Every structure is written in structure tokens, then in C-alpha cells.
Short mmCIF file of C-alpha atoms and ligand atoms in Angstrom, two decimals:
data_model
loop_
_atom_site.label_atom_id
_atom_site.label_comp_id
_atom_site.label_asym_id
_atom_site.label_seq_id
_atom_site.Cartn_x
_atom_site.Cartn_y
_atom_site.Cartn_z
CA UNK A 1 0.00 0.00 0.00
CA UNK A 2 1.31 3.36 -1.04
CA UNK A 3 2.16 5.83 1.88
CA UNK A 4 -0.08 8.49 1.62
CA UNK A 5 2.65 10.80 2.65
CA UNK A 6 4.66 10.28 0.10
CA UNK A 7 2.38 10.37 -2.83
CA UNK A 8 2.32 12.62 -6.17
CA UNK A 9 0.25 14.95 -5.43
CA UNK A 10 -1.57 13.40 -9.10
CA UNK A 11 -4.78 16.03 -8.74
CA UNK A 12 -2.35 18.80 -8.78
CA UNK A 13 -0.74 17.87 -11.83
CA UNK A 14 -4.02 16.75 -13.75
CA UNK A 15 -5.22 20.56 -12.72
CA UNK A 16 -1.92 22.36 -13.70
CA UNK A 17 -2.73 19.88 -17.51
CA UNK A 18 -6.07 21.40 -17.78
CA UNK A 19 -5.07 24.98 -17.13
CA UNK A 20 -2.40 24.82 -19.58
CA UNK A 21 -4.96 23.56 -22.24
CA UNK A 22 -7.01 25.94 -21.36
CA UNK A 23 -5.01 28.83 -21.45
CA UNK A 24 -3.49 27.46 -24.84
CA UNK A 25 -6.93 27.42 -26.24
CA UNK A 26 -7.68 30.85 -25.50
CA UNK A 27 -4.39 31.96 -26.66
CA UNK A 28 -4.86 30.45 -30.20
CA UNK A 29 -8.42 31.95 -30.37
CA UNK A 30 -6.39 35.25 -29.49
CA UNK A 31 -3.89 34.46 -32.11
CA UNK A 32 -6.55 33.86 -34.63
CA UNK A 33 -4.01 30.90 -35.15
CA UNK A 34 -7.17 28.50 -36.73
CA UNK A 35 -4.59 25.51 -37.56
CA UNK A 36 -3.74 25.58 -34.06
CA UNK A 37 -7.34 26.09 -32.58
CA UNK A 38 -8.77 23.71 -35.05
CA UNK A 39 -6.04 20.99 -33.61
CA UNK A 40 -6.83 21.81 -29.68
CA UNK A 41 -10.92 21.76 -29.90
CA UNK A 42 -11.11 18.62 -31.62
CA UNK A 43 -8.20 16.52 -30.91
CA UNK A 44 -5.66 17.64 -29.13
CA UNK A 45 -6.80 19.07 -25.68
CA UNK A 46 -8.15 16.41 -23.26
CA UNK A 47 -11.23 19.01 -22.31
CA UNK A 48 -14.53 17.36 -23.04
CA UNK A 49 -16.16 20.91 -24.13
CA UNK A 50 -12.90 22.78 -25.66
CA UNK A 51 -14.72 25.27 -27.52
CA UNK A 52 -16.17 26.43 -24.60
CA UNK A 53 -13.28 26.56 -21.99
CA UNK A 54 -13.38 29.57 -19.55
CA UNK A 55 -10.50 32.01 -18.46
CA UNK A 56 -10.63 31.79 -14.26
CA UNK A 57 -10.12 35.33 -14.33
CA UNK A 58 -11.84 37.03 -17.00
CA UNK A 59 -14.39 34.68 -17.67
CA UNK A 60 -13.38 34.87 -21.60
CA UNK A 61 -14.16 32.19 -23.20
CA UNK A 62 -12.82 31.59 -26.83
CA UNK A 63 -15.17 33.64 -28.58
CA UNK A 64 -14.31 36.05 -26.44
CA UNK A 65 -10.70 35.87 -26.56
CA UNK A 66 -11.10 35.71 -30.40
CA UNK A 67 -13.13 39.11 -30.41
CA UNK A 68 -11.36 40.80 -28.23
CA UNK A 69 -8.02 40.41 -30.04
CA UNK A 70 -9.87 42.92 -32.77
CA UNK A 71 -10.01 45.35 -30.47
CA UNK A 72 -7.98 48.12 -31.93
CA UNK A 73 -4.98 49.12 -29.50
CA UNK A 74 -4.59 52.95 -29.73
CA UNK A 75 -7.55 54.48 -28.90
CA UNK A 76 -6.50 58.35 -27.32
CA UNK A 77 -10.36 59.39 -26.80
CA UNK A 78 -9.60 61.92 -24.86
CA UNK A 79 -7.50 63.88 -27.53
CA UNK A 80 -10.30 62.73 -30.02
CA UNK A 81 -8.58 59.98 -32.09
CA UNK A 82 -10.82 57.43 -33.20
CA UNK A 83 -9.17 53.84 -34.23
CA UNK A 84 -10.75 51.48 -36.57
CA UNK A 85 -10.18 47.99 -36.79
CA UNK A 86 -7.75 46.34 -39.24
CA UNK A 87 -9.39 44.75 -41.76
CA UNK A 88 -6.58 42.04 -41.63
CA UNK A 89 -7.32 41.35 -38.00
CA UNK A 90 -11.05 41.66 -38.37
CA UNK A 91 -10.87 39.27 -41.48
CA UNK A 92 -9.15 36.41 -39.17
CA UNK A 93 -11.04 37.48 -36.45
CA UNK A 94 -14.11 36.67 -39.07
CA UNK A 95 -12.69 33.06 -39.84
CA UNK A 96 -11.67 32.62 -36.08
CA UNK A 97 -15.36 33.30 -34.62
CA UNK A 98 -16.76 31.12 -37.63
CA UNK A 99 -14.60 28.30 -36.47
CA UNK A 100 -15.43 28.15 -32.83
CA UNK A 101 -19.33 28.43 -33.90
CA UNK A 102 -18.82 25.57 -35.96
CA UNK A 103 -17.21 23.73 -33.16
CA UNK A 104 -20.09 24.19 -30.81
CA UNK A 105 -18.90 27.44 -29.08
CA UNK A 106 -22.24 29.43 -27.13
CA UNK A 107 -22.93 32.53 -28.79
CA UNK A 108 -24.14 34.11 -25.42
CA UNK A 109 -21.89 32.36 -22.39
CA UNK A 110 -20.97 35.52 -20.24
CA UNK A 111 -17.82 36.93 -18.91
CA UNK A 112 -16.80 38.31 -15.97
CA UNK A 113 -17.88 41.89 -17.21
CA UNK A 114 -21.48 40.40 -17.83
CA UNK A 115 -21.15 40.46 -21.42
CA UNK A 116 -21.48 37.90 -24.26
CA UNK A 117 -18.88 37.62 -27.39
CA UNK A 118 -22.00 39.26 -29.09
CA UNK A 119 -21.83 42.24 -26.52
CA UNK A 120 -18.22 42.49 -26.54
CA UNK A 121 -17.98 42.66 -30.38
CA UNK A 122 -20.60 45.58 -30.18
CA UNK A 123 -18.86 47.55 -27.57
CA UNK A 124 -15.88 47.54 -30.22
CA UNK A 125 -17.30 48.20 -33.04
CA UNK A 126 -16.85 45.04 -34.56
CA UNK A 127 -20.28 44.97 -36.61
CA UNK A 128 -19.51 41.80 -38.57
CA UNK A 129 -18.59 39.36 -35.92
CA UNK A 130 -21.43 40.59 -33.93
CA UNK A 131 -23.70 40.01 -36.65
CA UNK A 132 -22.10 36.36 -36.67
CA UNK A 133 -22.94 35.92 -33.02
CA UNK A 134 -26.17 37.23 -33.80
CA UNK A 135 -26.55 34.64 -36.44
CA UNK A 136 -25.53 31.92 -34.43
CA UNK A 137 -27.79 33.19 -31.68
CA UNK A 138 -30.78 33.01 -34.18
CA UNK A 139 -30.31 29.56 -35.19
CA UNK A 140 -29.70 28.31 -31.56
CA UNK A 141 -32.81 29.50 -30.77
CA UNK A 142 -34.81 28.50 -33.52
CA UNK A 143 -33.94 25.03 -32.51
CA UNK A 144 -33.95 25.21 -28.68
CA UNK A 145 -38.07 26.31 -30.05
CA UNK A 146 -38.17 23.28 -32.75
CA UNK A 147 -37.01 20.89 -29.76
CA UNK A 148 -39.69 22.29 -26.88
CA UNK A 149 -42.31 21.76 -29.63
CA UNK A 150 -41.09 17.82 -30.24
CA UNK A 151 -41.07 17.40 -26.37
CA UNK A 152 -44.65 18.79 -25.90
CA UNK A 153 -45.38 16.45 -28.79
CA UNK A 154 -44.00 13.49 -26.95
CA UNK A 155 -44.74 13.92 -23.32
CA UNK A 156 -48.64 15.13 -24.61
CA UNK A 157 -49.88 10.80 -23.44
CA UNK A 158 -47.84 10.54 -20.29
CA UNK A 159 -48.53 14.40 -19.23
CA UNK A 160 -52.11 15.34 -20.36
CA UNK A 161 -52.47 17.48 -17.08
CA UNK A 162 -49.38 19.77 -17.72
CA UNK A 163 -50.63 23.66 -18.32
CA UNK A 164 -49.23 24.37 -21.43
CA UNK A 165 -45.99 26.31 -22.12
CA UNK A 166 -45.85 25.30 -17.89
CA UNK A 167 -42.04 25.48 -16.85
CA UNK A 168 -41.21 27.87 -20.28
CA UNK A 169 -42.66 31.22 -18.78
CA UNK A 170 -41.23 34.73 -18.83
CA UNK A 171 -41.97 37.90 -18.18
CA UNK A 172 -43.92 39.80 -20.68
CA UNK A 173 -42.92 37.87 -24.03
CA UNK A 174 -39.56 38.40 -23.13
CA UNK A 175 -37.28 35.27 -23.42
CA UNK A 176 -34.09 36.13 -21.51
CA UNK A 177 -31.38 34.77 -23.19
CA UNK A 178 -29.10 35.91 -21.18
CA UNK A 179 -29.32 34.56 -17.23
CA UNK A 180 -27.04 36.65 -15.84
CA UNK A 181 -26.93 35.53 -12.13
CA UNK A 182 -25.41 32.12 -13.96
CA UNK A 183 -21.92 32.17 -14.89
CA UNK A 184 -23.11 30.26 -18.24
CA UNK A 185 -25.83 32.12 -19.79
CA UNK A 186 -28.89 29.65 -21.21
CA UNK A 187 -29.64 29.38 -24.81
CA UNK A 188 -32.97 28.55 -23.55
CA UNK A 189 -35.89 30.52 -22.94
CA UNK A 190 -36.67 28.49 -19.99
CA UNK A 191 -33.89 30.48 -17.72
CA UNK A 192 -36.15 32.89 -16.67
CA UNK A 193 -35.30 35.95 -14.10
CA UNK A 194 -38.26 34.78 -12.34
CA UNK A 195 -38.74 31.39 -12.27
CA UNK A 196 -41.75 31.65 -10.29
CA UNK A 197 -43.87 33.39 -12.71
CA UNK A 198 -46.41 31.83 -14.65
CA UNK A 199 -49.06 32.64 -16.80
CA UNK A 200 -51.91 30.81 -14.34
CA UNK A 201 -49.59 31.70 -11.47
CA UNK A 202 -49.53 35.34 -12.43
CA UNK A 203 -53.58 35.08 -13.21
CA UNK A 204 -53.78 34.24 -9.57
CA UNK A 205 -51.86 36.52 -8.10
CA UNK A 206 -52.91 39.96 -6.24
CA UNK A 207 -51.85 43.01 -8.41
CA UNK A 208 -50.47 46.58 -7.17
CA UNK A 209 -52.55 49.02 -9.51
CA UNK A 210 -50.84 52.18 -9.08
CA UNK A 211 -51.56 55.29 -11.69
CA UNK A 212 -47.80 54.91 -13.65
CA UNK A 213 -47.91 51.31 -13.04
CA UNK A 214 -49.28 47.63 -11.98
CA UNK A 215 -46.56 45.41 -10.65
CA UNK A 216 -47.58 41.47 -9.58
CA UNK A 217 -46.84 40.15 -6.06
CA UNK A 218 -43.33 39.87 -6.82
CA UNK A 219 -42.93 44.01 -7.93
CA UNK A 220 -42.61 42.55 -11.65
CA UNK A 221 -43.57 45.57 -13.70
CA UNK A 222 -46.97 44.12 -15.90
CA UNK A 223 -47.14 47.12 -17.68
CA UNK A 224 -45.74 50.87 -17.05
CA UNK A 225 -46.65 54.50 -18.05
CA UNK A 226 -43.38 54.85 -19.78
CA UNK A 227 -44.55 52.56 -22.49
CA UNK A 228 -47.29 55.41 -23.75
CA UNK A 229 -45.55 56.61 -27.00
CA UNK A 230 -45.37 52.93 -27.80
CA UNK A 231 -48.50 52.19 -27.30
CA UNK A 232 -50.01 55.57 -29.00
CA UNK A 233 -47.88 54.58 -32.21
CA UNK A 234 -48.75 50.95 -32.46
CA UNK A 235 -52.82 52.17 -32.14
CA UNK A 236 -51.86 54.61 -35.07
CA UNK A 237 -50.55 52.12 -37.32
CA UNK A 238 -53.46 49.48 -36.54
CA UNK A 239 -56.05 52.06 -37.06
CA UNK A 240 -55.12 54.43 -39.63
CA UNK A 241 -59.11 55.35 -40.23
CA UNK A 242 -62.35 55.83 -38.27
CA UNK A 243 -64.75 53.02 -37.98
CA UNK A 244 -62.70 49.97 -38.49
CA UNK A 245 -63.26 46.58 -35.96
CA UNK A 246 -60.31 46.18 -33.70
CA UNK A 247 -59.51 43.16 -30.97
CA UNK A 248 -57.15 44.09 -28.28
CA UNK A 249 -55.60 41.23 -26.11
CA UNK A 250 -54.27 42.37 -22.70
CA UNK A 251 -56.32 45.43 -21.20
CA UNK A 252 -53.15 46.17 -18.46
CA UNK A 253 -53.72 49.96 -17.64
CA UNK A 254 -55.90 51.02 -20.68
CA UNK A 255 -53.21 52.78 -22.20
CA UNK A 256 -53.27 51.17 -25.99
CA UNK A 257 -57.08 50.74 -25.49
CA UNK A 258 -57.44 54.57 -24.74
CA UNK A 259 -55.82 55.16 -28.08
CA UNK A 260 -57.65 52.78 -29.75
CA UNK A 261 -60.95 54.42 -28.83
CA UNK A 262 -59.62 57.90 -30.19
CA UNK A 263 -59.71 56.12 -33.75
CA UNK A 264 -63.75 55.43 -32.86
CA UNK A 265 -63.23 51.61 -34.13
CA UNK A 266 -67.42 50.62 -34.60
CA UNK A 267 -66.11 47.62 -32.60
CA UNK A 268 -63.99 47.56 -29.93
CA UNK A 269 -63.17 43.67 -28.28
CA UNK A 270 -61.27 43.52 -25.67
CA UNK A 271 -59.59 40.48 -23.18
CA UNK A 272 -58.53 40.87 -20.12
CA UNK A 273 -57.55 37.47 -18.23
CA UNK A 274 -56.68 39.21 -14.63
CA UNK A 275 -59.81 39.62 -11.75
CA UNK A 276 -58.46 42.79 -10.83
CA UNK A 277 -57.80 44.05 -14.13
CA UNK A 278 -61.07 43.27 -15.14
CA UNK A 279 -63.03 45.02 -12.09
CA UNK A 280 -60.76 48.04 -12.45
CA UNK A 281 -61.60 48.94 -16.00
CA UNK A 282 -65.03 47.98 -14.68
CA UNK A 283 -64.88 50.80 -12.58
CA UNK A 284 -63.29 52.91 -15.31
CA UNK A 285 -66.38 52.68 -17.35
CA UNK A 286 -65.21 50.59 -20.30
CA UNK A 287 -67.93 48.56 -20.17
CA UNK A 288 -69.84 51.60 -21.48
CA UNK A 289 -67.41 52.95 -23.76
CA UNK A 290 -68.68 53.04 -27.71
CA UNK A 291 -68.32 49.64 -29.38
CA UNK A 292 -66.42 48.07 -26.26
CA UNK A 293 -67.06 44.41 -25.79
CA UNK A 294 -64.94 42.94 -22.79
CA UNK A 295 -64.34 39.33 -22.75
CA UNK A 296 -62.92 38.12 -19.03
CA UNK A 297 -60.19 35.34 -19.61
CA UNK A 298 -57.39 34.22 -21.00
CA UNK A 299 -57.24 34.57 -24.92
CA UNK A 300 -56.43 30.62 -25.14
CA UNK A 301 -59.92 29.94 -24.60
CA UNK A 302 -61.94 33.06 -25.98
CA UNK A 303 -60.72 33.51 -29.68
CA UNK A 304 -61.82 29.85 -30.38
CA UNK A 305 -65.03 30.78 -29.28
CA UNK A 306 -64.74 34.50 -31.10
CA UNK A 307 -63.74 32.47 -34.58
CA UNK A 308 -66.61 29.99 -34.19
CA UNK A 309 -68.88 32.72 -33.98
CA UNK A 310 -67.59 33.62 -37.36
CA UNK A 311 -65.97 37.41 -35.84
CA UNK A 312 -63.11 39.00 -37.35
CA UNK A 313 -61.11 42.30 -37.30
CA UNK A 314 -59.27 44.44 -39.34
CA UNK A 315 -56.88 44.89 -36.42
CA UNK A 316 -55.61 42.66 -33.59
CA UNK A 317 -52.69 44.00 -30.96
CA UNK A 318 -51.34 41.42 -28.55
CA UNK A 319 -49.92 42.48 -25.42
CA UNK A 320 -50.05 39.61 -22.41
CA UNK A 321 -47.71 38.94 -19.56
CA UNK A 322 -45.58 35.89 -18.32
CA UNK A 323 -46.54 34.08 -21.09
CA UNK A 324 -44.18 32.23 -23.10
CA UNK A 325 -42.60 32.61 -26.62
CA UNK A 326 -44.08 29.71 -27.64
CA UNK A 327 -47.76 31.27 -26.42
CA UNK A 328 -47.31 33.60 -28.97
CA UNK A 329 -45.40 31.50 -31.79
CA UNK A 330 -49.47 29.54 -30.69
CA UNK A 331 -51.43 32.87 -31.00
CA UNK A 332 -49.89 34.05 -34.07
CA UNK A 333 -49.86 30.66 -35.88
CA UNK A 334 -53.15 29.40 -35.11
CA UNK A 335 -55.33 31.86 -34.25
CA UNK A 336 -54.83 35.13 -35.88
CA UNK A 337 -55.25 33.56 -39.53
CA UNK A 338 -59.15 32.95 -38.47
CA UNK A 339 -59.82 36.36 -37.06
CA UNK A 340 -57.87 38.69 -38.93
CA UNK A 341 -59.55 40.17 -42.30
CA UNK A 342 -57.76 40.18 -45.50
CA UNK A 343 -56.39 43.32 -45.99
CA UNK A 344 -56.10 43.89 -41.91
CA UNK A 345 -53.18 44.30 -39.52
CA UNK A 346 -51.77 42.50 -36.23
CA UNK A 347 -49.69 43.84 -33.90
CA UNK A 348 -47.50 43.42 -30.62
CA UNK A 349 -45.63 44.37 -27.95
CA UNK A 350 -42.35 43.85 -28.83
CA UNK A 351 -40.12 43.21 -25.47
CA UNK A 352 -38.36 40.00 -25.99
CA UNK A 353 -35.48 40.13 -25.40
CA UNK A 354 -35.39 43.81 -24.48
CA UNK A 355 -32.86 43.71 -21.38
CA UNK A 356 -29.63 43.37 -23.73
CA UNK A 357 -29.29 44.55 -27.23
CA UNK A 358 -28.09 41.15 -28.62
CA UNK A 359 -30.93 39.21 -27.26
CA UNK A 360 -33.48 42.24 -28.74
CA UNK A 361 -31.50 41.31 -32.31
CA UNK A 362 -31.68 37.57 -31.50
CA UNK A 363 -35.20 37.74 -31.19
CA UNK A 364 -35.99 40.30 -33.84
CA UNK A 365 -35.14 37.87 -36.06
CA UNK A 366 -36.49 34.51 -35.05
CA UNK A 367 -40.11 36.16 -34.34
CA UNK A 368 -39.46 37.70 -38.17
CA UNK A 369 -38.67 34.01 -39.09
CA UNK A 370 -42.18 32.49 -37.53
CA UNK A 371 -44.16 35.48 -38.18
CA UNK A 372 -43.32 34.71 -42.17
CA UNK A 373 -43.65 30.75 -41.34
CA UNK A 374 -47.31 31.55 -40.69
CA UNK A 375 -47.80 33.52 -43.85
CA UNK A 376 -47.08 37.46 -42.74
CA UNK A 377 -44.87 39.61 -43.74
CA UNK A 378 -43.54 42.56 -41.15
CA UNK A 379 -42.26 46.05 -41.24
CA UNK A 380 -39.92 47.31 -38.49
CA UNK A 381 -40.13 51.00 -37.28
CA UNK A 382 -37.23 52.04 -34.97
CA UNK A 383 -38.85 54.35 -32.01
CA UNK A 384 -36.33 55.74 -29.63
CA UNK A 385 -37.29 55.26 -25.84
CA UNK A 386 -36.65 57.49 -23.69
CA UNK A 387 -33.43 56.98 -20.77
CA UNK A 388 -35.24 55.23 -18.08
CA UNK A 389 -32.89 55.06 -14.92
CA UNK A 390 -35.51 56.27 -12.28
CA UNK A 391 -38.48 54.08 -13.65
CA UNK A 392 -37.23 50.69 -12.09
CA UNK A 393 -37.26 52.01 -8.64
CA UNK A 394 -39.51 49.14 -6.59
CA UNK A 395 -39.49 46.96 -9.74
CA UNK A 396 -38.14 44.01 -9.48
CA UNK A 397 -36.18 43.83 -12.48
CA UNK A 398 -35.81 46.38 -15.61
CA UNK A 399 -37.36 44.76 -18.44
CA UNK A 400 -36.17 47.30 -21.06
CA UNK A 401 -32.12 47.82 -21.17
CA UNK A 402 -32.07 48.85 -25.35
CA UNK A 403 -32.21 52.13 -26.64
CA UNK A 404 -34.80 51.81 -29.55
CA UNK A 405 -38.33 50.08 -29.63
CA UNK A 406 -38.80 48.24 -32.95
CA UNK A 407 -42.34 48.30 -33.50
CA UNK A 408 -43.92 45.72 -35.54
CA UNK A 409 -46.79 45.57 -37.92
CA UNK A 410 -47.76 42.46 -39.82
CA UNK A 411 -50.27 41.73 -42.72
CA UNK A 412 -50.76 38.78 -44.66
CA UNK A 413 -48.42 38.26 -47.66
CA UNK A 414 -49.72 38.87 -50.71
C1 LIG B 501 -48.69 44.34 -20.33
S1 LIG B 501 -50.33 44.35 -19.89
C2 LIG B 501 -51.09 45.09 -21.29
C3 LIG B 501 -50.84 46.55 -21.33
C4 LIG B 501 -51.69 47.28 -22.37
N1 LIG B 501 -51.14 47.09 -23.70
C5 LIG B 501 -51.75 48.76 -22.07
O1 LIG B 501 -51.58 49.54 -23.02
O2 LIG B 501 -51.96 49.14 -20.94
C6 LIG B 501 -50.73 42.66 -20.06
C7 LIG B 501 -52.17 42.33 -19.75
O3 LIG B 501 -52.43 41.02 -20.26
C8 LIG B 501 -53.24 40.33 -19.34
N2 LIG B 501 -53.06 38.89 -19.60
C9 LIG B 501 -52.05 38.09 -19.19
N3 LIG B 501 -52.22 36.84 -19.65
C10 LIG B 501 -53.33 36.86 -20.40
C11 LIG B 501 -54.01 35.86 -21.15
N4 LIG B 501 -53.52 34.63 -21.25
N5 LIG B 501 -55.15 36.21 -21.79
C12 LIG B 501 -55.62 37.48 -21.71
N6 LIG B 501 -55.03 38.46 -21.01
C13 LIG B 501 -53.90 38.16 -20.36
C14 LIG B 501 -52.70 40.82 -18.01
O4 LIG B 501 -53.60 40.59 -16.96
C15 LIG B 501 -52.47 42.29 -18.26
O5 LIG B 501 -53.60 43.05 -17.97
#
């Protein structure tokens, strides 16, 4: 038996092996040396995940490493020199980030300055491996949603009592891409900030109804006064004329519904899922506002009923909370085709993804990607928000980090 005094200290060493292949990893992502890279992720280094390997002290991780090196050197602000890349070092730094992608690097794992590759390529300037990340980001997504919809599929016999979309909630529609209380971020959109809230959950709860705002039981901000311009721009766009039928989905604090009735729709639907929501625009009158029609509960099981009756509109705006991407991938798939007339418009709120620009861009695009899937086509219009640093104050987490609101408007394709 060996003396345990005496023997190699064999963890030590084994450590000491991994750190070097780390750190020679990172370095040849630095390098942009791809020979060398290529050799170390998939043969070389005895790391099980290689393309993902993590700097102890930074928290780089090859894409990061690889991005960073682009990072042009002198930069005197202060005397008002600006420094561009060079193109040779961004063109390597091109084939570099391609490389790791292919190799199964994550497009959004965070550092130890909270930022993704994506991030850290934007902060630089570095437009075209950002919009690589971005790429990557898209497709990652795309299938994370493909591969919830086969596992609904499969577990629909052994699990007929799960709520659906139940354990995939967010905020708002807002997938957060980004966890950033985890030092890997989730390409999932089941990492939410609070994993507590869910749709039914939410329905439940008791609501603070406050003039600027209503926050849940948890102080997550449902819906806040800031959001006004939004909403008065997306009513504009849905109702461009007088006397037009219009279905709103998520009542909240009136707002887009007050700016909806300004257009004098000669039908005005509305649902509202929440108790309290309900009995306070009760109280507000709407029952007796021209052409209002307020349906109480959740949307899931009133537009089946509203498209059996034969109704439709020539605009629809959807605006929920703490439901799921997948909730809406469901109302814009299945439901809007049956309600929606044939020259008419649909509309949203547009958060996902709001609380970092990459996930906003992410998300852009994959909604852009379903929306056409189920046969619409969608302009963009950029609307700056406004600096919002003393909103959050008793909110439990800012939903909206990005400086510009793309609003959407979609229409069947011709
Ligand atoms: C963000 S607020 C809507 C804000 C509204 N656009 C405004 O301008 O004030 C979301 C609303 O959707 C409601 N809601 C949440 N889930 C719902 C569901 N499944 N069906 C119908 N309404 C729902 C919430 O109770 C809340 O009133």
C-alpha cells in the first residue's frame, strides 16, 4: 500500500494539464491561429467541451478571446482619435469566430464583465462578428423552439395534465437569453429571471394598480406608463381610419385601449384574463365605452369561441404577460389567420429580449422568421425610448435595457 505521505500529489498535476490547455486554447483563439485552434478543440486538448473553456479570471471564453483580439490598441479618446479595426485582424477574427461556432462554441456564455462575445464585439465596433454571433444566436434559438415543440409532442400521453408552455414562462414575451446571475448564460428561454412566474400563477396573483404602473406580487412591472408613445404609435398604425373593428388582447392599464378608442373603431373587443384588471376597467367605465365588448379570460380559450362565432377584425394588438414565446409563436400561428380580415393588420408588444441589445436582435429575427412561417410579412419602425434610470425604482427587475423600440406591424403576404 502506497504511503499516503509520500504520494504525487496526481490532482495537482491533472489541474496544472487542464489549465495549460485551457489557457493554450484561449491563446490560439487570441492568435486567430485556426490551424492551431482547429487541432486543440477537436483533438488535441483532453477538455470534453474545448470550444467552450473559460478564463478563471476574466471569464473569456474563446469567442471572447477571439473578439477581443480585434479590439484596436490605440484608442487616445480623450485627444479625439478614433481607431478602426484592421481589416486584416477583423478578417481572421471573421474566420476565427466562424470556427469556434462551428465547433459548438455558445454565442451568449458571459464573462466576468457580464457580457457575451455578441456584446463584446458591439462595444468595439466590430459589426460583422457581432452580426455572426447574432446569427448563431438566431439559429440556436430557432432550434432550442423546434425541440420544446417535439417534447410537448412526446410527453402530450404521459402528461395530459401539464398547463401548457408550464415550466417555459417569462416575463412579458420576453425570453431572456441571457441569465445573468449564472456564470453560463442559457440558450434557452426556460432560464427565466423569475422562475416563479407563470401565466396561471400570475392570473392568480394579487396586483399593485398604481396610476404609472401595476406590478404582480413579486414588484414585476406588468405594464408601465413609460410605455405610452409605444402604445399611442402601435394604435396609429393598426387604425389608420375611423370606424374599423379592432380586438385588443391584454387590457393592463388602458393605455393602448385609450388610443384605440380615439380612432372610434365601430367595434372595440377587448380580453382581459386578470380579476383585478377586469373590475378596475369595470370601474373605469369601459364597459360603457362606444363599441367596447370585454371578454374576461385568457385569450387561449376566448378567440376559439370568437372564430366559431364567425368574428373578425381588421386589427388585432397582442400584449399579455408571463406568457411564453411559444404562447405567442401559438397565437400568431393558429389563431390570428381565423380572425384577422384580408387586408387587416396584427400587432405586438415587442419586449423580448429587451434587457440586452443582442438578445433584442436575437429575437428580432427569429419572431421575423415564424411570423413569415405563418404567412405574414412585417415592417420594423425604430422608435427611440426614452433613458429610463428612475423608472425601475420598486421593480423588481428592468425589463427594457435597449435604446430603440422596434415596432412591428404584420399583414398577410400577398
Ligand atoms: C402588459 S399588460 C397590457 C398593457 C396594455 N397594452 C396597455 O396599453 O396598458 C398585459 C395584460 O395582459 C393580461 N393577460 C395576461 N395573460 C393573459 C391571457 N392569457 N389572456 C388574456 N389576457 C392576459 C394581463 O392581466 C395584463 O392586464
Amino acid at each position: 500500500m502506497a504511503d499516503p505521505t509520500t504520494e504525487e500529489p496526481q490532482i495537482t498535476f491533472t489541474q496544472i494539464d487542464v489549465d495549460l490547455d485551457v489557457q493554450e486554447i484561449l491563446l490560439a483563439a487570441s492568435q486567430h491561429d485556426l490551424a492551431k485552434l482547429r487541432r486543440l478543440v477537436r483533438t488535441q486538448s483532453q477538455l470534453p467541451d474545448a470550444a467552450n473553456v473559460k478564463d478563471p479570471e476574466t471569464g473569456y471564453s474563446p469567442l471572447h478571446s477571439a473578439i477581443a483580439a480585434c479590439e484596436p490598441e490605440t484608442d487616445d479618446k480623450a485627444n479625439g482619435a478614433t481607431s478602426t479595426i484592421d481589416p486584416e485582424v477583423l478578417k481572421s477574427g471573421v474566420e476565427t469566430v466562424k470556427l469556434l461556432l462551428q465547433e459548438g462554441a455558445i454565442w451568449n456564455d458571459l464573462d466576468k464583465n457580464n457580457e457575451t462575445p455578441g456584446c463584446l464585439a458591439r462595444r468595439i465596433g466590430a459589426m460583422e462578428l457581432y452580426d455572426l454571433i447574432v446569427d448563431a444566436g438566431v439559429r440556436a434559438e430557432m432550434l432550442m423552439n423546434r425541440l420544446d415543440g417535439y417534447e410537448e409532442l412526446s410527453d402530450e400521453d404521459e402528461d395530459e395534465e401539464k398547463e401548457e408552455g408550464e415550466g417555459d414562462e417569462e416575463s412579458r414575451i420576453a425570453p431572456q437569453l441571457v441569465d445573468a446571475s449564472a456564470e453560463q448564460a442559457s440558450t434557452s428561454t426556460d432560464a427565466p429571471a423569475n422562475p416563479e412566474v407563470t401565466n396561471r400563477g400570475y392570473l392568480d396573483s394579487n396586483l399593485t394598480i398604481q396610476k404609472d404602473r401595476i406590478l404582480d406580487s413579486d414588484q414585476n412591472g406588468v405594464m408601465m406608463e413609460w410605455e405610452s408613445e409605444i402604445m399611442r404609435k402601435s394604435a396609429e398604425k393598426l387604425l389608420p381610419t375611423p370606424g374599423l373593428k379592432v380586438l385588443n388582447i391584454g387590457h393592463g392599464m388602458g393605455i393602448v385601449d385609450g388610443f384605440l378608442q380615439e380612432k372610434a373603431p365601430a367595434s372595440h373587443h377587448i380580453i382581459e384574463a386578470h380579476a383585478e384588471v377586469v373590475a378596475e376597467m369595470k370601474r373605469r367605465g369601459w364597459d360603457s365605452k362606444p363599441g367596447v365588448v370585454i371578454h374576461e379570460g385568457r385569450w387561449q380559450d376566448i378567440l376559439p369561441v370568437l372564430v366559431g362565432n364567425g368574428e373578425t377584425f381588421d386589427a388585432i394588438y397582442y400584449d399579455t404577460f408571463a406568457e411564453s414565446y411559444a404562447d405567442f409563436r401559438d397565437f400568431f400561428s393558429e389563431q390570428v389567420i381565423g380572425l384577422l380580415e384580408q387586408d387587416g393588420k396584427w400587432g405586438f408588444f415587442n419586449g423580448m429580449g429587451a434587457d440586452r441589445q443582442i438578445s433584442y436582435d436575437v429575437y428580432q429575427k427569429v419572431s421575423e422568421m415564424d411570423i413569415f412561417e405563418a404567412g405574414f410579412d412585417v415592417e420594423w419602425e425604430d422608435i427611440p425610448v426614452p433613458k429610463l434610470e428612475g423608472e425601475w425604482e420598486g421593480v423588481r427587475r428592468a425589463y427594457w435595457v435597449v435604446d430603440n423600440y422596434r415596432l412591428p406591424l404584420c399583414q398577410f403576404m400577398d
